[in-house]
CSV table of N, CA, C and O in Angstrom, one decimal:
chain,number,residue,atom,x,y,z
K,1,MET,N,12.1,-10.2,-15.7
K,1,MET,CA,12.6,-11.0,-14.6
K,1,MET,C,11.6,-11.0,-13.5
K,1,MET,O,11.0,-10.0,-13.2
K,2,GLN,N,11.4,-12.1,-12.9
K,2,GLN,CA,10.4,-12.3,-11.8
K,2,GLN,C,11.1,-12.1,-10.5
K,2,GLN,O,12.2,-12.5,-10.2
K,3,ALA,N,10.3,-11.4,-9.6
K,3,ALA,CA,10.8,-11.2,-8.2
K,3,ALA,C,10.6,-12.4,-7.3
K,3,ALA,O,9.5,-13.0,-7.4
K,4,ASP,N,11.5,-12.6,-6.4
K,4,ASP,CA,11.3,-13.7,-5.5
K,4,ASP,C,10.4,-13.2,-4.3
K,4,ASP,O,10.2,-12.0,-4.2
K,5,PRO,N,9.8,-14.2,-3.6
K,5,PRO,CA,8.9,-13.8,-2.5
K,5,PRO,C,9.4,-12.8,-1.5
K,5,PRO,O,8.7,-11.9,-1.1
K,6,GLN,N,10.7,-13.0,-1.1
K,6,GLN,CA,11.3,-12.1,-0.1
K,6,GLN,C,11.4,-10.7,-0.7
K,6,GLN,O,11.2,-9.7,0.0
K,7,GLU,N,11.6,-10.6,-2.0
K,7,GLU,CA,11.7,-9.2,-2.6
K,7,GLU,C,10.4,-8.5,-2.6
K,7,GLU,O,10.3,-7.3,-2.3
K,8,ILE,N,9.3,-9.3,-2.8
K,8,ILE,CA,7.9,-8.7,-2.8
K,8,ILE,C,7.6,-8.2,-1.4
K,8,ILE,O,7.1,-7.1,-1.2
K,9,ILE,N,8.0,-9.0,-0.4
K,9,ILE,CA,7.8,-8.7,1.0
K,9,ILE,C,8.6,-7.4,1.4
K,9,ILE,O,8.0,-6.5,2.0
K,10,ASP,N,9.8,-7.4,1.0
K,10,ASP,CA,10.7,-6.2,1.3
K,10,ASP,C,10.1,-4.9,0.7
K,10,ASP,O,10.0,-3.9,1.3
K,11,ILE,N,9.8,-5.0,-0.6
K,11,ILE,CA,9.2,-3.8,-1.3
K,11,ILE,C,7.9,-3.4,-0.7
K,11,ILE,O,7.7,-2.2,-0.4
K,12,GLY,N,7.0,-4.4,-0.4
K,12,GLY,CA,5.7,-4.1,0.2
K,12,GLY,C,5.8,-3.4,1.5
K,12,GLY,O,5.2,-2.5,1.8
K,13,ASP,N,6.7,-4.0,2.4
K,13,ASP,CA,6.9,-3.4,3.7
K,13,ASP,C,7.5,-2.0,3.6
K,13,ASP,O,7.1,-1.2,4.4
K,14,ARG,N,8.4,-1.8,2.7
K,14,ARG,CA,9.0,-0.5,2.5
K,14,ARG,C,7.9,0.5,2.1
K,14,ARG,O,7.8,1.6,2.7
K,15,LEU,N,7.1,0.2,1.1
K,15,LEU,CA,6.0,1.1,0.7
K,15,LEU,C,5.0,1.3,1.8
K,15,LEU,O,4.6,2.5,2.0
K,16,LEU,N,4.7,0.3,2.6
K,16,LEU,CA,3.7,0.5,3.7
K,16,LEU,C,4.3,1.4,4.8
K,16,LEU,O,3.6,2.1,5.4
K,17,SER,N,5.6,1.3,5.0
K,17,SER,CA,6.2,2.1,6.1
K,17,SER,C,6.4,3.6,5.6
K,17,SER,O,6.3,4.5,6.4
K,18,GLU,N,6.7,3.8,4.3
K,18,GLU,CA,6.8,5.1,3.8
K,18,GLU,C,5.5,5.8,3.5
K,18,GLU,O,5.4,7.1,3.7
K,19,TYR,N,4.5,5.1,3.1
K,19,TYR,CA,3.2,5.7,2.8
K,19,TYR,C,2.0,5.0,3.5
K,19,TYR,O,1.1,4.5,2.8
K,20,PRO,N,2.0,4.9,4.8
K,20,PRO,CA,1.0,4.1,5.5
K,20,PRO,C,-0.4,4.7,5.3
K,20,PRO,O,-1.4,3.9,5.2
K,21,GLU,N,-0.6,6.0,5.1
K,21,GLU,CA,-1.9,6.6,5.0
K,21,GLU,C,-2.5,6.5,3.6
K,21,GLU,O,-3.7,6.7,3.4
K,22,LEU,N,-1.6,6.2,2.6
K,22,LEU,CA,-2.1,6.2,1.2
K,22,LEU,C,-2.8,4.8,0.9
K,22,LEU,O,-3.8,4.8,0.2
K,23,PHE,N,-2.2,3.7,1.4
K,23,PHE,CA,-2.8,2.4,1.0
K,23,PHE,C,-4.0,2.1,1.8
K,23,PHE,O,-4.2,2.5,3.0
K,24,THR,N,-5.0,1.4,1.2
K,24,THR,CA,-6.2,1.1,1.8
K,24,THR,C,-6.5,-0.4,1.7
K,24,THR,O,-5.6,-1.2,1.3
K,25,GLU,N,-7.7,-0.9,2.1
K,25,GLU,CA,-8.0,-2.3,2.0
K,25,GLU,C,-8.6,-2.6,0.6
K,25,GLU,O,-9.0,-3.7,0.3
K,26,GLN,N,-8.7,-1.6,-0.3
K,26,GLN,CA,-9.2,-1.8,-1.6
K,26,GLN,C,-8.1,-2.1,-2.7
K,26,GLN,O,-7.2,-1.3,-2.8
K,27,TYR,N,-8.3,-3.3,-3.3
K,27,TYR,CA,-7.3,-3.7,-4.3
K,27,TYR,C,-7.1,-2.7,-5.4
K,27,TYR,O,-5.9,-2.5,-5.8
K,28,GLU,N,-8.1,-2.2,-6.0
K,28,GLU,CA,-8.0,-1.3,-7.1
K,28,GLU,C,-7.3,-0.1,-6.8
K,28,GLU,O,-6.5,0.4,-7.6
K,29,THR,N,-7.6,0.5,-5.6
K,29,THR,CA,-6.8,1.7,-5.2
K,29,THR,C,-5.4,1.4,-5.0
K,29,THR,O,-4.5,2.2,-5.5
K,30,ASN,N,-5.0,0.3,-4.4
K,30,ASN,CA,-3.7,-0.1,-4.2
K,30,ASN,C,-2.9,-0.4,-5.5
K,30,ASN,O,-1.7,-0.1,-5.6
K,31,THR,N,-3.6,-0.9,-6.5
K,31,THR,CA,-3.0,-1.1,-7.8
K,31,THR,C,-2.5,0.2,-8.4
K,31,THR,O,-1.4,0.2,-8.9
K,32,ARG,N,-3.3,1.2,-8.4
K,32,ARG,CA,-2.9,2.5,-8.9
K,32,ARG,C,-1.7,3.1,-8.1
K,32,ARG,O,-0.8,3.7,-8.7
K,33,LEU,N,-1.8,2.9,-6.8
K,33,LEU,CA,-0.7,3.4,-6.0
K,33,LEU,C,0.7,2.7,-6.3
K,33,LEU,O,1.7,3.3,-6.4
K,34,VAL,N,0.6,1.4,-6.4
K,34,VAL,CA,1.8,0.6,-6.7
K,34,VAL,C,2.3,1.0,-8.1
K,34,VAL,O,3.6,1.2,-8.3
K,35,GLN,N,1.5,1.2,-9.1
K,35,GLN,CA,1.9,1.7,-10.4
K,35,GLN,C,2.7,3.0,-10.3
K,35,GLN,O,3.7,3.2,-11.0
K,36,ARG,N,2.2,3.9,-9.4
K,36,ARG,CA,2.8,5.2,-9.3
K,36,ARG,C,4.0,5.2,-8.5
K,36,ARG,O,5.0,5.9,-8.8
K,37,LEU,N,4.1,4.4,-7.4
K,37,LEU,CA,5.1,4.6,-6.4
K,37,LEU,C,6.3,3.6,-6.6
K,37,LEU,O,7.4,3.9,-6.2
K,38,ALA,N,6.0,2.4,-7.2
K,38,ALA,CA,7.1,1.4,-7.3
K,38,ALA,C,7.5,1.3,-8.8
K,38,ALA,O,6.6,1.3,-9.7
K,39,SER,N,8.7,1.1,-9.0
K,39,SER,CA,9.2,0.8,-10.4
K,39,SER,C,9.3,-0.7,-10.6
K,39,SER,O,10.3,-1.3,-10.4
K,40,VAL,N,8.1,-1.2,-11.0
K,40,VAL,CA,8.0,-2.6,-11.2
K,40,VAL,C,8.0,-2.9,-12.7
K,40,VAL,O,7.3,-2.3,-13.5
K,41,ASP,N,8.8,-3.9,-13.1
K,41,ASP,CA,9.0,-4.1,-14.5
K,41,ASP,C,8.0,-5.1,-15.2
K,41,ASP,O,7.8,-5.1,-16.4
K,42,SER,N,7.3,-5.9,-14.4
K,42,SER,CA,6.3,-6.8,-15.0
K,42,SER,C,4.9,-6.7,-14.3
K,42,SER,O,4.8,-6.4,-13.1
K,43,PHE,N,3.9,-7.1,-15.0
K,43,PHE,CA,2.6,-7.1,-14.5
K,43,PHE,C,2.4,-8.1,-13.4
K,43,PHE,O,1.7,-7.8,-12.4
K,44,ARG,N,3.0,-9.2,-13.5
K,44,ARG,CA,2.8,-10.3,-12.5
K,44,ARG,C,3.4,-9.8,-11.2
K,44,ARG,O,2.9,-10.0,-10.1
K,45,THR,N,4.6,-9.2,-11.2
K,45,THR,CA,5.2,-8.7,-10.0
K,45,THR,C,4.4,-7.6,-9.4
K,45,THR,O,4.2,-7.5,-8.2
K,46,GLN,N,3.8,-6.7,-10.2
K,46,GLN,CA,3.0,-5.6,-9.7
K,46,GLN,C,1.7,-6.2,-9.0
K,46,GLN,O,1.3,-5.8,-8.0
K,47,THR,N,1.2,-7.2,-9.6
K,47,THR,CA,0.0,-7.9,-9.0
K,47,THR,C,0.3,-8.5,-7.7
K,47,THR,O,-0.4,-8.4,-6.7
K,48,ARG,N,1.4,-9.2,-7.7
K,48,ARG,CA,1.9,-9.9,-6.4
K,48,ARG,C,2.1,-8.8,-5.3
K,48,ARG,O,1.7,-9.0,-4.2
K,49,LEU,N,2.7,-7.7,-5.7
K,49,LEU,CA,3.0,-6.7,-4.7
K,49,LEU,C,1.7,-6.0,-4.2
K,49,LEU,O,1.5,-5.8,-3.0
K,50,THR,N,0.8,-5.8,-5.1
K,50,THR,CA,-0.5,-5.2,-4.7
K,50,THR,C,-1.3,-6.2,-3.8
K,50,THR,O,-1.9,-5.7,-2.8
K,51,ARG,N,-1.3,-7.5,-4.2
K,51,ARG,CA,-2.0,-8.4,-3.3
K,51,ARG,C,-1.4,-8.5,-1.9
K,51,ARG,O,-2.1,-8.5,-0.9
K,52,TYR,N,-0.1,-8.4,-1.8
K,52,TYR,CA,0.6,-8.5,-0.5
K,52,TYR,C,0.2,-7.2,0.3
K,52,TYR,O,-0.1,-7.4,1.5
K,53,ILE,N,0.3,-6.1,-0.3
K,53,ILE,CA,0.0,-4.8,0.4
K,53,ILE,C,-1.5,-4.8,0.9
K,53,ILE,O,-1.8,-4.5,2.0
K,54,THR,N,-2.4,-5.2,0.0
K,54,THR,CA,-3.8,-5.3,0.4
K,54,THR,C,-4.1,-6.3,1.5
K,54,THR,O,-4.8,-6.0,2.4
K,55,ARG,N,-3.5,-7.4,1.4
K,55,ARG,CA,-3.6,-8.4,2.5
K,55,ARG,C,-3.1,-7.9,3.8
K,55,ARG,O,-3.7,-8.1,4.8
K,56,LYS,N,-2.0,-7.2,3.8
K,56,LYS,CA,-1.4,-6.7,5.0
K,56,LYS,C,-2.3,-5.6,5.6
K,56,LYS,O,-2.5,-5.6,6.8
K,57,LYS,N,-2.9,-4.8,4.8
K,57,LYS,CA,-3.8,-3.7,5.3
K,57,LYS,C,-5.1,-4.4,5.9
K,57,LYS,O,-5.6,-3.9,6.9
K,58,ARG,N,-5.6,-5.4,5.2
K,58,ARG,CA,-6.8,-6.0,5.7
K,58,ARG,C,-6.6,-6.8,7.0
K,58,ARG,O,-7.4,-6.7,7.9
K,59,THR,N,-5.4,-7.4,7.2
K,59,THR,CA,-5.2,-8.2,8.5
K,59,THR,C,-4.8,-7.2,9.6
K,59,THR,O,-5.1,-7.5,10.7
K,60,ARG,N,-4.3,-6.0,9.3
K,60,ARG,CA,-4.0,-5.1,10.4
K,60,ARG,C,-5.3,-4.5,10.9
K,60,ARG,O,-5.4,-4.2,12.1
K,61,ASN,N,-6.3,-4.3,10.1
K,61,ASN,CA,-7.5,-3.7,10.5
K,61,ASN,C,-8.6,-4.7,10.9
K,61,ASN,O,-9.7,-4.3,11.2
K,62,GLY,N,-8.2,-5.9,11.0
K,62,GLY,CA,-9.2,-7.0,11.4
K,62,GLY,C,-10.0,-7.5,10.3
K,62,GLY,O,-10.1,-6.9,9.2
K,63,PRO,N,-10.7,-8.6,10.5
K,63,PRO,CA,-11.6,-9.1,9.4
K,63,PRO,C,-12.7,-8.3,9.0
K,63,PRO,O,-13.3,-7.6,9.9
K,64,GLN,N,-13.0,-8.2,7.8
K,64,GLN,CA,-14.2,-7.5,7.2
K,64,GLN,C,-15.3,-8.4,7.0
K,64,GLN,O,-15.2,-9.4,6.3
K,65,ARG,N,-16.5,-8.1,7.5
K,65,ARG,CA,-17.7,-9.0,7.3
K,65,ARG,C,-18.8,-8.2,6.9
K,65,ARG,O,-19.0,-7.1,7.1
């Protein structure tokens, strides 16, 4: 079953608030963390969640050039 966008946002925000120091701006690192910390049933949902978390971390820390 596929997660709706609001569910991705809710899970992502919960993970970021519970483990703010673990997540980074690196997609690969965040993928491993999402696999470990979230019980996600599909690869697509895991990818969407990882992309959301990575995007949030990058916008919080400003643009990277």
